[in-house]
PDB file of C-alpha atoms in Angstrom:
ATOM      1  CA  UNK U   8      93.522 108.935 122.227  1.00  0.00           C
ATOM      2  CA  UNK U   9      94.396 105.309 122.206  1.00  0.00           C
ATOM      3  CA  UNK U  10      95.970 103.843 119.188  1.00  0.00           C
ATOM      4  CA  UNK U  11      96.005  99.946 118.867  1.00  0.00           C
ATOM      5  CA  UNK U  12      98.215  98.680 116.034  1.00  0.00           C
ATOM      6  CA  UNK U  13      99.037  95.390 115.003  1.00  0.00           C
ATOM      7  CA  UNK U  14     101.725  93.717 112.401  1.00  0.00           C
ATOM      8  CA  UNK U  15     101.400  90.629 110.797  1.00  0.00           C
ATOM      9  CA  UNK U  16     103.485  88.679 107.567  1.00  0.00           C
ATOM     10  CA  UNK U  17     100.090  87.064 106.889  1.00  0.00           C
ATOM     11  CA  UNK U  18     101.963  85.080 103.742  1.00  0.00           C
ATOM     12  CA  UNK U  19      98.771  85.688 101.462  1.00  0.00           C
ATOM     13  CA  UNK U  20      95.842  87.922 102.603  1.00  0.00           C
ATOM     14  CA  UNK U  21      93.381  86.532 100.384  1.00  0.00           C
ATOM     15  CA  UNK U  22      94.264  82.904 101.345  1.00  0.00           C
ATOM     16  CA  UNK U  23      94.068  83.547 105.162  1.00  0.00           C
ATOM     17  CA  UNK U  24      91.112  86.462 104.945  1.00  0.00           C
ATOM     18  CA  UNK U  25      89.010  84.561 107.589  1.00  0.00           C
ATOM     19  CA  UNK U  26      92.213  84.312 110.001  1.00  0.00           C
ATOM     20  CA  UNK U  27      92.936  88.373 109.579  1.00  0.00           C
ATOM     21  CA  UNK U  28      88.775  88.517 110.514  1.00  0.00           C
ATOM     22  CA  UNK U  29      89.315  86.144 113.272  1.00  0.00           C
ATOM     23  CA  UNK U  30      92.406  88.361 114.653  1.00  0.00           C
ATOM     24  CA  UNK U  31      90.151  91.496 114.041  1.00  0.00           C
ATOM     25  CA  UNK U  32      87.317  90.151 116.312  1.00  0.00           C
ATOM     26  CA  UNK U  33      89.750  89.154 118.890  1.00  0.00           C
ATOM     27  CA  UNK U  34      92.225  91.985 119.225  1.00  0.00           C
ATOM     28  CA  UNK U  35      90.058  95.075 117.542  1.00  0.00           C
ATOM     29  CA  UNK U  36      92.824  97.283 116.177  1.00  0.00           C
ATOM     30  CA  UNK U  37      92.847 100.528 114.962  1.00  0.00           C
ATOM     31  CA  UNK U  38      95.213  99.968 112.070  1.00  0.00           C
ATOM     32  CA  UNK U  39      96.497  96.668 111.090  1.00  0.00           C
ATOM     33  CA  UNK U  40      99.610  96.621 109.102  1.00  0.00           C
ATOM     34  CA  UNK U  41     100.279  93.612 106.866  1.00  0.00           C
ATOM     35  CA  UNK U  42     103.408  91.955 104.928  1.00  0.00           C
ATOM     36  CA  UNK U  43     103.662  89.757 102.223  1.00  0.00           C
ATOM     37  CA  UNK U  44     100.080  89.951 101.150  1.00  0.00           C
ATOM     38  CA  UNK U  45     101.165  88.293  97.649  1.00  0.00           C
ATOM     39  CA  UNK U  46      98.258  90.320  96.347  1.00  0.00           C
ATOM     40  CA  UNK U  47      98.038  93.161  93.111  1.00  0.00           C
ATOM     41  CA  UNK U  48      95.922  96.418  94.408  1.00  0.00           C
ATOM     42  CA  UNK U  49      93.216  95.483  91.798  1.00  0.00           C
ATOM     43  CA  UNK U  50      92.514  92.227  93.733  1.00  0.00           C
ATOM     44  CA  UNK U  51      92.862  92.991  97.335  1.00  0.00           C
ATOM     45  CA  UNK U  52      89.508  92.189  99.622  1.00  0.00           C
ATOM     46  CA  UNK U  53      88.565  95.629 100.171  1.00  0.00           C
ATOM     47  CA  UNK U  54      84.728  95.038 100.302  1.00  0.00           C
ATOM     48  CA  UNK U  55      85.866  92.176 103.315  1.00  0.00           C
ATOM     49  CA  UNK U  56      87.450  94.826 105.586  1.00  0.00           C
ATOM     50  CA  UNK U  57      85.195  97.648 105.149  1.00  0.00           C
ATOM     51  CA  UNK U  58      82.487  95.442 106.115  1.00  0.00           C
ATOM     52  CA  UNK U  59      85.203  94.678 109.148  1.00  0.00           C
ATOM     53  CA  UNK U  60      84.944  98.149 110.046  1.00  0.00           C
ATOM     54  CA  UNK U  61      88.188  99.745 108.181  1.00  0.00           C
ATOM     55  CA  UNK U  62      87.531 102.400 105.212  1.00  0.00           C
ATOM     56  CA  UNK U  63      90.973 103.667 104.875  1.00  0.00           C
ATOM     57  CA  UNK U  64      93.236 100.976 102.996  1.00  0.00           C
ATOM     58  CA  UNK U  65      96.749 101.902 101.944  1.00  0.00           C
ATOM     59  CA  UNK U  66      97.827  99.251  99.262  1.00  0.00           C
ATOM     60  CA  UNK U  67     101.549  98.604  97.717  1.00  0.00           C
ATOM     61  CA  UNK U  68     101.011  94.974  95.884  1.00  0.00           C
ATOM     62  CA  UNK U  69     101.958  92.600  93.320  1.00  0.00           C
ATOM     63  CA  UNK U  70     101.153  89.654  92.247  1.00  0.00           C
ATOM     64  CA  UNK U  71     102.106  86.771  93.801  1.00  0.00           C
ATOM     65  CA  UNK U  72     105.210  87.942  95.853  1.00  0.00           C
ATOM     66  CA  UNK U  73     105.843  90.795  98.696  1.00  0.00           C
ATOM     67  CA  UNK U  74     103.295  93.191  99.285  1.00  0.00           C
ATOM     68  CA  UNK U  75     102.831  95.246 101.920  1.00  0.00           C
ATOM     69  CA  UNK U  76      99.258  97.260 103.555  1.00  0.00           C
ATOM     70  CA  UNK U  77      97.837  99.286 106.058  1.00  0.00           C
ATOM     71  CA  UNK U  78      94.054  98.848 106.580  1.00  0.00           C
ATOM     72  CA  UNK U  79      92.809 101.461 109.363  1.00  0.00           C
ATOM     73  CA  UNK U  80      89.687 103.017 111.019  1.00  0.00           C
ATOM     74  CA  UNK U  81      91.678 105.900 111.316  1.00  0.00           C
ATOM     75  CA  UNK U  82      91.640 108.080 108.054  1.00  0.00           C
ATOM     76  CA  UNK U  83      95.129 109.198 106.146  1.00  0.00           C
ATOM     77  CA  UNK U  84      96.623 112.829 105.611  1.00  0.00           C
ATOM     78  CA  UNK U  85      99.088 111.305 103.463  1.00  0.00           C
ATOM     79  CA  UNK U  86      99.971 107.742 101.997  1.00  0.00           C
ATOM     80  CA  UNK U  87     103.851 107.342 100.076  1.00  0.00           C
ATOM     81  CA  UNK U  88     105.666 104.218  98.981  1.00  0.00           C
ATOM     82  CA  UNK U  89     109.682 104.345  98.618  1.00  0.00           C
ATOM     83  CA  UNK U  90     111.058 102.221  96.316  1.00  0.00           C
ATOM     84  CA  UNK U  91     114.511 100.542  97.773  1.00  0.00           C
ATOM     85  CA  UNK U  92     117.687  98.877  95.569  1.00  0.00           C
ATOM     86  CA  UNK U  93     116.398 100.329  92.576  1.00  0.00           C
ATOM     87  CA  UNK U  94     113.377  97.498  92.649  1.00  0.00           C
ATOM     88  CA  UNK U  95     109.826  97.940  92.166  1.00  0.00           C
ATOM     89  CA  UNK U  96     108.703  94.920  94.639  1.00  0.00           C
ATOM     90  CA  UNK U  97     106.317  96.512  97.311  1.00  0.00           C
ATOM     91  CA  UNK U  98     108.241  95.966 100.417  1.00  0.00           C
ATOM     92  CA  UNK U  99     107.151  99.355 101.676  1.00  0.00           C
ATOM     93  CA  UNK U 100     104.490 101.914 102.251  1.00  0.00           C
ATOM     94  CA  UNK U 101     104.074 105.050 104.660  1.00  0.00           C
ATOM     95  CA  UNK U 102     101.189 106.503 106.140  1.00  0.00           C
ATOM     96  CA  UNK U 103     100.632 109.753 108.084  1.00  0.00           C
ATOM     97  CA  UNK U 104      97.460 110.645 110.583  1.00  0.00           C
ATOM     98  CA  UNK U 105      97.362 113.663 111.830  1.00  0.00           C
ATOM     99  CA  UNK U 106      93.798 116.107 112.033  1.00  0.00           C
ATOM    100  CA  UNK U 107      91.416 114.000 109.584  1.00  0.00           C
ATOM    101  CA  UNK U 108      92.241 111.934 112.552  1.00  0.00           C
ATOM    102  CA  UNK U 109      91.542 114.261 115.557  1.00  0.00           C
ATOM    103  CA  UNK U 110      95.157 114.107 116.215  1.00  0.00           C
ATOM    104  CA  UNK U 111      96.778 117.656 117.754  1.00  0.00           C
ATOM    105  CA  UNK U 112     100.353 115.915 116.804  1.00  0.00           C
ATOM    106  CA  UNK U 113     100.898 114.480 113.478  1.00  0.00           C
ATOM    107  CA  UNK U 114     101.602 110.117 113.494  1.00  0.00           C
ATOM    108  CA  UNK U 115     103.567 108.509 110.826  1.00  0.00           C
ATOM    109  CA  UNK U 116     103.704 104.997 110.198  1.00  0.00           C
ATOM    110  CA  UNK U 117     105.857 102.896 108.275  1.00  0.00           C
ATOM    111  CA  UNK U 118     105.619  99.818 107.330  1.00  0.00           C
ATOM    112  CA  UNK U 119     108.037  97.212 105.768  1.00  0.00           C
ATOM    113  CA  UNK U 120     109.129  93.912 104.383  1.00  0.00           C
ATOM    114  CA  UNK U 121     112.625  93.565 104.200  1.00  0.00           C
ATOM    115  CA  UNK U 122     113.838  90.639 101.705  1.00  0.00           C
ATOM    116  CA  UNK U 123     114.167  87.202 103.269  1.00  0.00           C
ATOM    117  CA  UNK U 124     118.055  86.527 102.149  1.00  0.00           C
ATOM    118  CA  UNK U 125     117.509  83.027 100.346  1.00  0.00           C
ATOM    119  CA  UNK U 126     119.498  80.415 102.234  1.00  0.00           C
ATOM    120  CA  UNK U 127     123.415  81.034 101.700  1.00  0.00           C
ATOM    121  CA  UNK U 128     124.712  83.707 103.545  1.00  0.00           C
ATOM    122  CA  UNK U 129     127.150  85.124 101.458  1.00  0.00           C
ATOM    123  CA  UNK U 130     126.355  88.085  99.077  1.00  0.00           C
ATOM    124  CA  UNK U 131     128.528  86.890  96.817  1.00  0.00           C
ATOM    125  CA  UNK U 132     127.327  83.395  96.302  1.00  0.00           C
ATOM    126  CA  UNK U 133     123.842  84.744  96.525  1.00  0.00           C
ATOM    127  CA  UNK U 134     122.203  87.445  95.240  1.00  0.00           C
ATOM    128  CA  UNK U 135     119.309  87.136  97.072  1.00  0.00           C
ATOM    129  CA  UNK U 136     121.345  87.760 100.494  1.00  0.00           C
ATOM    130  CA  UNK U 137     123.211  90.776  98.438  1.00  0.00           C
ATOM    131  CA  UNK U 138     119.888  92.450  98.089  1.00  0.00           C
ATOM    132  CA  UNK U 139     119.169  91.855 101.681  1.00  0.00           C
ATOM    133  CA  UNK U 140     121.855  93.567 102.815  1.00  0.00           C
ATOM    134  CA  UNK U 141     122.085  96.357 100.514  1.00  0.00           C
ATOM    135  CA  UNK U 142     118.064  97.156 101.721  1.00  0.00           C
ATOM    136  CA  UNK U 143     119.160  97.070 105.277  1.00  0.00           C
ATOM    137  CA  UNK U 144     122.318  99.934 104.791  1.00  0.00           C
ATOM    138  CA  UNK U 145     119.405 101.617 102.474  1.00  0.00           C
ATOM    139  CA  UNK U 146     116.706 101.854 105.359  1.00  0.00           C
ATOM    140  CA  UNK U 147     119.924 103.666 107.362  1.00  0.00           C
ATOM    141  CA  UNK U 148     120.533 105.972 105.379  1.00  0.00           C
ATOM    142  CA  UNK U 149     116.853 106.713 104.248  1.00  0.00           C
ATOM    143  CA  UNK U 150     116.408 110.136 105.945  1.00  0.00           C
ATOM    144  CA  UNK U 151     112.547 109.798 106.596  1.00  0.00           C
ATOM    145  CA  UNK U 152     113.244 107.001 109.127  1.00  0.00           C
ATOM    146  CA  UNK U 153     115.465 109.708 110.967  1.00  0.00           C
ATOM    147  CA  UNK U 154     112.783 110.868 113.639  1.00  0.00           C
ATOM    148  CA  UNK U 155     114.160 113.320 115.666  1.00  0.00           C
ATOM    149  CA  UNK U 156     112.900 115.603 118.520  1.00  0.00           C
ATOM    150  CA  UNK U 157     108.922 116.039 118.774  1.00  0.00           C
ATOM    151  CA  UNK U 158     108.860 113.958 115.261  1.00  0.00           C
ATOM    152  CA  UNK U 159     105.923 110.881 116.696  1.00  0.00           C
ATOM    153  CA  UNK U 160     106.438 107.511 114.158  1.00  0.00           C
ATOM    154  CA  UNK U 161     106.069 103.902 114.214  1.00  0.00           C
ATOM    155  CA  UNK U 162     108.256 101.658 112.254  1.00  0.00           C
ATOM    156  CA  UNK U 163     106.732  97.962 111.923  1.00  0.00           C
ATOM    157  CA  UNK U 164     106.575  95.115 110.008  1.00  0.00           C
ATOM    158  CA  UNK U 165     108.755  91.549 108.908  1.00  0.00           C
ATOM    159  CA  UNK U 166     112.477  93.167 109.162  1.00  0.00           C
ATOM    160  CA  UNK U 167     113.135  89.556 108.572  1.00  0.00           C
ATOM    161  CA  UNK U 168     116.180  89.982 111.260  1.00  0.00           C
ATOM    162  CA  UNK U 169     116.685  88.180 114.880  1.00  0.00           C
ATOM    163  CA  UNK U 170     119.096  90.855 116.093  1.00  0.00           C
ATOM    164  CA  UNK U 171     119.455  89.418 119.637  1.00  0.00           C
ATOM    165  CA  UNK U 172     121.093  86.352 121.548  1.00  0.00           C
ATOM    166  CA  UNK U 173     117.639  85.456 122.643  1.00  0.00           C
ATOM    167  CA  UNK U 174     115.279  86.453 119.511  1.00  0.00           C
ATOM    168  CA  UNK U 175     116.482  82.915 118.206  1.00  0.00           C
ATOM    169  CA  UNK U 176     116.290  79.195 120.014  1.00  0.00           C
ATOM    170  CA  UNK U 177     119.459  78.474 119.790  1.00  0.00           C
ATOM    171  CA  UNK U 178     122.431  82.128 118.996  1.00  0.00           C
ATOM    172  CA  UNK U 179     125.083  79.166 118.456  1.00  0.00           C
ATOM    173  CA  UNK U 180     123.256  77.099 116.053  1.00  0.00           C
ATOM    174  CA  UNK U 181     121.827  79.982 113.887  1.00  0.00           C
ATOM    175  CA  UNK U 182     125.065  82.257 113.463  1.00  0.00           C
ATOM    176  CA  UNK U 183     125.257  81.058 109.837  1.00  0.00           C
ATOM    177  CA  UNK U 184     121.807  80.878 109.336  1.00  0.00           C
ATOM    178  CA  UNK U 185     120.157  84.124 107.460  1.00  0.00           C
ATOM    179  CA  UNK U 186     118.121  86.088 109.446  1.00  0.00           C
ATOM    180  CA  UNK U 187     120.736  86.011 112.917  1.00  0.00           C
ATOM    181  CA  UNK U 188     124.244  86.095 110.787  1.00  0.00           C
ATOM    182  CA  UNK U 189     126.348  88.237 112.551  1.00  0.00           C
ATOM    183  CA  UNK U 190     126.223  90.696 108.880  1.00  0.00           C
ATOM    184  CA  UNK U 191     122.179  91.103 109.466  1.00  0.00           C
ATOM    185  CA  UNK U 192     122.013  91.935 112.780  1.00  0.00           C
ATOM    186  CA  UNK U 193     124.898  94.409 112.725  1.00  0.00           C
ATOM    187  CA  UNK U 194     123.179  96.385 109.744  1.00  0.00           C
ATOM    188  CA  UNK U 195     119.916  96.030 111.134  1.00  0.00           C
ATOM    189  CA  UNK U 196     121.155  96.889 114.932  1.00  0.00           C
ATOM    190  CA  UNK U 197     123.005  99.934 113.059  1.00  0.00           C
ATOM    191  CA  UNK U 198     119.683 101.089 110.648  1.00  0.00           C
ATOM    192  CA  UNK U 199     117.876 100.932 114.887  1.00  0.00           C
ATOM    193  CA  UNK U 200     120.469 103.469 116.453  1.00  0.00           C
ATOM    194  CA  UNK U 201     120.900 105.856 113.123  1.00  0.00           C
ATOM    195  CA  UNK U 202     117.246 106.520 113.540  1.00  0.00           C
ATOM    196  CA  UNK U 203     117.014 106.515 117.432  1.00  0.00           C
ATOM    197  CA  UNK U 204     114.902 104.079 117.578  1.00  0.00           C
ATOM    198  CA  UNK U 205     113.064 102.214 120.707  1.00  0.00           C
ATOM    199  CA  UNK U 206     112.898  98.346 119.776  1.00  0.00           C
ATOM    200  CA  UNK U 207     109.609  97.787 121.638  1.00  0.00           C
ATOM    201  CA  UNK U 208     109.681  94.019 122.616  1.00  0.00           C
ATOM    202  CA  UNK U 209     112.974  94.814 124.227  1.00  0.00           C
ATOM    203  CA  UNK U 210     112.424  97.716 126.094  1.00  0.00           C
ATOM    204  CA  UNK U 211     109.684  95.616 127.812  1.00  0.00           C
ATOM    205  CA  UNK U 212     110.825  92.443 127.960  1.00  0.00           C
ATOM    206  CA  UNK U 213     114.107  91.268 129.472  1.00  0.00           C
ATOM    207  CA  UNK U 214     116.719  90.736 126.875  1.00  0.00           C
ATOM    208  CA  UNK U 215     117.572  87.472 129.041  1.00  0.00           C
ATOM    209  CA  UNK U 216     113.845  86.282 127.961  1.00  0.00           C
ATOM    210  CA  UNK U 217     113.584  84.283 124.808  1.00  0.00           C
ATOM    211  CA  UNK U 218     111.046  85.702 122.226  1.00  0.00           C
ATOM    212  CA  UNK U 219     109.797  84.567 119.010  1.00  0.00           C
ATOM    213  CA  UNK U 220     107.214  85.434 116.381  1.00  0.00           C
ATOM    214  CA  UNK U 221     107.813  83.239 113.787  1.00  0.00           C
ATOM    215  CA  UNK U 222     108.193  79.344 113.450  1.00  0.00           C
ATOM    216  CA  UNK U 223     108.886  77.656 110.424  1.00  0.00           C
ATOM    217  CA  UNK U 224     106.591  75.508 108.044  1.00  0.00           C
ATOM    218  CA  UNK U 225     109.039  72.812 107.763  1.00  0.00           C
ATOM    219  CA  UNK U 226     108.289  71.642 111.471  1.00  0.00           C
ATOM    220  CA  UNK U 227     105.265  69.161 111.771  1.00  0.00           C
ATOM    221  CA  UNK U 228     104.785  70.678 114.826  1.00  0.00           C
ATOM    222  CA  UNK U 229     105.834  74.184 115.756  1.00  0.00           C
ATOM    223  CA  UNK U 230     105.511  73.794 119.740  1.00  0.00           C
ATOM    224  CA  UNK U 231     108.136  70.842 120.146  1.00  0.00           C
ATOM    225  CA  UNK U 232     111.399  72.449 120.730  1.00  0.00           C
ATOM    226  CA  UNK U 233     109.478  75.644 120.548  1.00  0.00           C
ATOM    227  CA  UNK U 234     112.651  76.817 118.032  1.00  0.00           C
ATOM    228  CA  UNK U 235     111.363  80.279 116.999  1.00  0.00           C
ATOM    229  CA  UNK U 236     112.954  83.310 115.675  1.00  0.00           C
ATOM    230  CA  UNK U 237     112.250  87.238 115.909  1.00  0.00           C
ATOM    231  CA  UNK U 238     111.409  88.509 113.039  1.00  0.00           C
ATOM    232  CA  UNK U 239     108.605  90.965 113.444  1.00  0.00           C
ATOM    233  CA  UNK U 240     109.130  94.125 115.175  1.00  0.00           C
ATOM    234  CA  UNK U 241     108.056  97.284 116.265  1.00  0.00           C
ATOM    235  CA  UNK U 242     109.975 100.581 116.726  1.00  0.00           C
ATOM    236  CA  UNK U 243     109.141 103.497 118.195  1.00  0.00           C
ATOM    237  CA  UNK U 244     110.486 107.213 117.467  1.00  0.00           C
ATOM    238  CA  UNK U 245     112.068 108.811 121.274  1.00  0.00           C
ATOM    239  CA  UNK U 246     109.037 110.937 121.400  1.00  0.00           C
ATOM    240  CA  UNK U 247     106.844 107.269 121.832  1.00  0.00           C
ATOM    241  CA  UNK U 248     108.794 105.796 123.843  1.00  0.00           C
ATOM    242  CA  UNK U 249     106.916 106.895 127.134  1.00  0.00           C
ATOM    243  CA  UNK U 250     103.820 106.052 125.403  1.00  0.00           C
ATOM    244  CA  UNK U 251     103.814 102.849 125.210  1.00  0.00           C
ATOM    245  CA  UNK U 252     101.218 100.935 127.325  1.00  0.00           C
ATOM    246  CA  UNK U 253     100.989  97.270 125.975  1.00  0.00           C
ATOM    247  CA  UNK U 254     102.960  95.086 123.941  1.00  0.00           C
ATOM    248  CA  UNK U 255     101.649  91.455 122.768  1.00  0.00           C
ATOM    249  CA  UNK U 256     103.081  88.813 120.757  1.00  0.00           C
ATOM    250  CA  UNK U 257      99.562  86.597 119.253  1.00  0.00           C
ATOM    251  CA  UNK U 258     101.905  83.097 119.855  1.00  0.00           C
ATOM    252  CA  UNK U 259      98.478  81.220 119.494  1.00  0.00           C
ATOM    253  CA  UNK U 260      98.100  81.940 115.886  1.00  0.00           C
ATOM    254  CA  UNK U 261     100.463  79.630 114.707  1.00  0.00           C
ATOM    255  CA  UNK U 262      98.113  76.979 115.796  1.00  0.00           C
ATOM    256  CA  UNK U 263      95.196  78.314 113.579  1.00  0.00           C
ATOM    257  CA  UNK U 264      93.884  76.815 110.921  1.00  0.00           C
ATOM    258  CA  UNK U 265      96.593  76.896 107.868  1.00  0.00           C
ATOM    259  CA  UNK U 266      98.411  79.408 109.495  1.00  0.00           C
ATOM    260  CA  UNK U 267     100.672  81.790 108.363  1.00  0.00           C
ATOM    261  CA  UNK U 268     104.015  80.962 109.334  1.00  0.00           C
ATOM    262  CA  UNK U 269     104.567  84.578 111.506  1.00  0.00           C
ATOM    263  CA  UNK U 270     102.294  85.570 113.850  1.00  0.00           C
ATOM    264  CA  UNK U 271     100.640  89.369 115.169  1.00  0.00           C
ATOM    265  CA  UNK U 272     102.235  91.640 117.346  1.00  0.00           C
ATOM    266  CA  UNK U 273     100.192  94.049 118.717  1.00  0.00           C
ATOM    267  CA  UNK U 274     101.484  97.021 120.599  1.00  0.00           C
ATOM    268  CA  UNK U 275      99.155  99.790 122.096  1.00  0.00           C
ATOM    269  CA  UNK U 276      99.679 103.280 122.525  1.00  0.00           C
ATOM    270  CA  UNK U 277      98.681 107.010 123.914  1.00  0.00           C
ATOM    271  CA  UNK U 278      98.824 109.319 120.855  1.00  0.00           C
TER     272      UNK U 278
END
């Protein structure tokens, strides 16, 4: 079977509901998984994507911040949300396929939005940063996110971190900027090899290659200078790794109509 999953911080899903349909008709996924969808459980457009074709909607929300979802064709064995730093602020949820789906092998798929860090990159100037950091050495030690062996899972979503020299426009300029600080990318780099796991934009594209899926708001127009960051990522357990067949980054939806500020990364694979 082929799975087609796609990512996206859509910064409000009931603001941008016509650009998730638009990305829906476009790249038809399976399962879309989506960050910051600023939206409680109560008030999340379920009618919208079951008339999009997806009856299986895993929801961790609140109102007005965070928020995390997975909206699928595929149906669920099992749905979980983890709580991290002792704070009850939907950055996470977990989903499992397995035979409901016509799967031989069982899938599990988490899904995340790690804290942005505020501006000052010092934990102890900013607690913001401190909560960042302390989520990051959390998702290490979290043993779930410890496939091993035969164990088949997906780890997605806004990690909020531009590990790499060339995830960012410009390594010099944004060492004390939050999201490449040396700090974030060491714990994040370090939460990647404690769980074994395959950064898929990397292992198929050169590290030498720049690569972005976020731009910032604050730029009248995101394609001069082109100065993107990483931010959005998918990981696969050792057991994926050979299973990957395609890997896309969705650069044209920045241009959309009132965009969201990250755009989708689809990655396709042979489950």
């Amino acid at each position: 079977m082929r799975l087609v999953l796609t990512t996206w911080n859509i910064n409000s899903v009931r603001l941008r509901i016509d650009l998730v349909a638009k990305l829906i008709k476009q790249v038809r996924p399976d399962v879309l998984c989506l960050q910051e969808t600023k939206c409680i459980d109560d008030a999340f457009p379920l009618k919208r994507f079951k008339r999009l074709g997806y009856e299986h909607i895993a929801l961790n929300g609140q109102k007005g911040y965070h928020g995390v979802a997975v909206i699928s064709k595929w149906p669920f064995e099992t749905t979980h949300v983890r709580t991290f730093c002792d704070k009850v602020d939907s950055r996470h949820i977990t989903v499992a396929f397995g035979e409901k789906a016509q799967l031989a092998q069982p899938l599990v798929l988490h899904n995340f939005y790690v804290p942005a860090g505020g501006d000052i990159p010092d934990p102890a100037l900013n607690p913001k940063f401190e909560h960042k950091l302390q989520f990051l050495d959390e998702m290490k030690a979290c043993e779930p996110l410890h496939p091993r062996g035969d164990d088949r899972h997906i780890l997605v979503g806004d990690l909020n971190v531009a590990p790499h020299e060339h995830d960012v426009w410009s390594h010099k300029q944004l060492l004390k900027v939050v999201s490449h600080t040396p700090i974030e990318t060491e714990k994040l780099l370090a939460a990647q090899a404690h769980g074994e796991w395959v950064d898929v934009a990397r292992e198929r594209i050169s590290m030498s290659e720049k690569v972005y899926t976020w731009w910032s708001y604050r730029a009248a127009d995101w394609t001069v200078g082109d100065r993107g960051r990483r931010l959005d990522h998918v990981w696969v357990s050792r057991a994926l790794k050979d299973r990957v067949t395609d890997f896309k980054i969705l650069r044209d939806a920045r241009s959309w109509e009132r965009p969201s500020d990250h755009v989708p990364v689809t990655v396709t694979l042979d489950v």
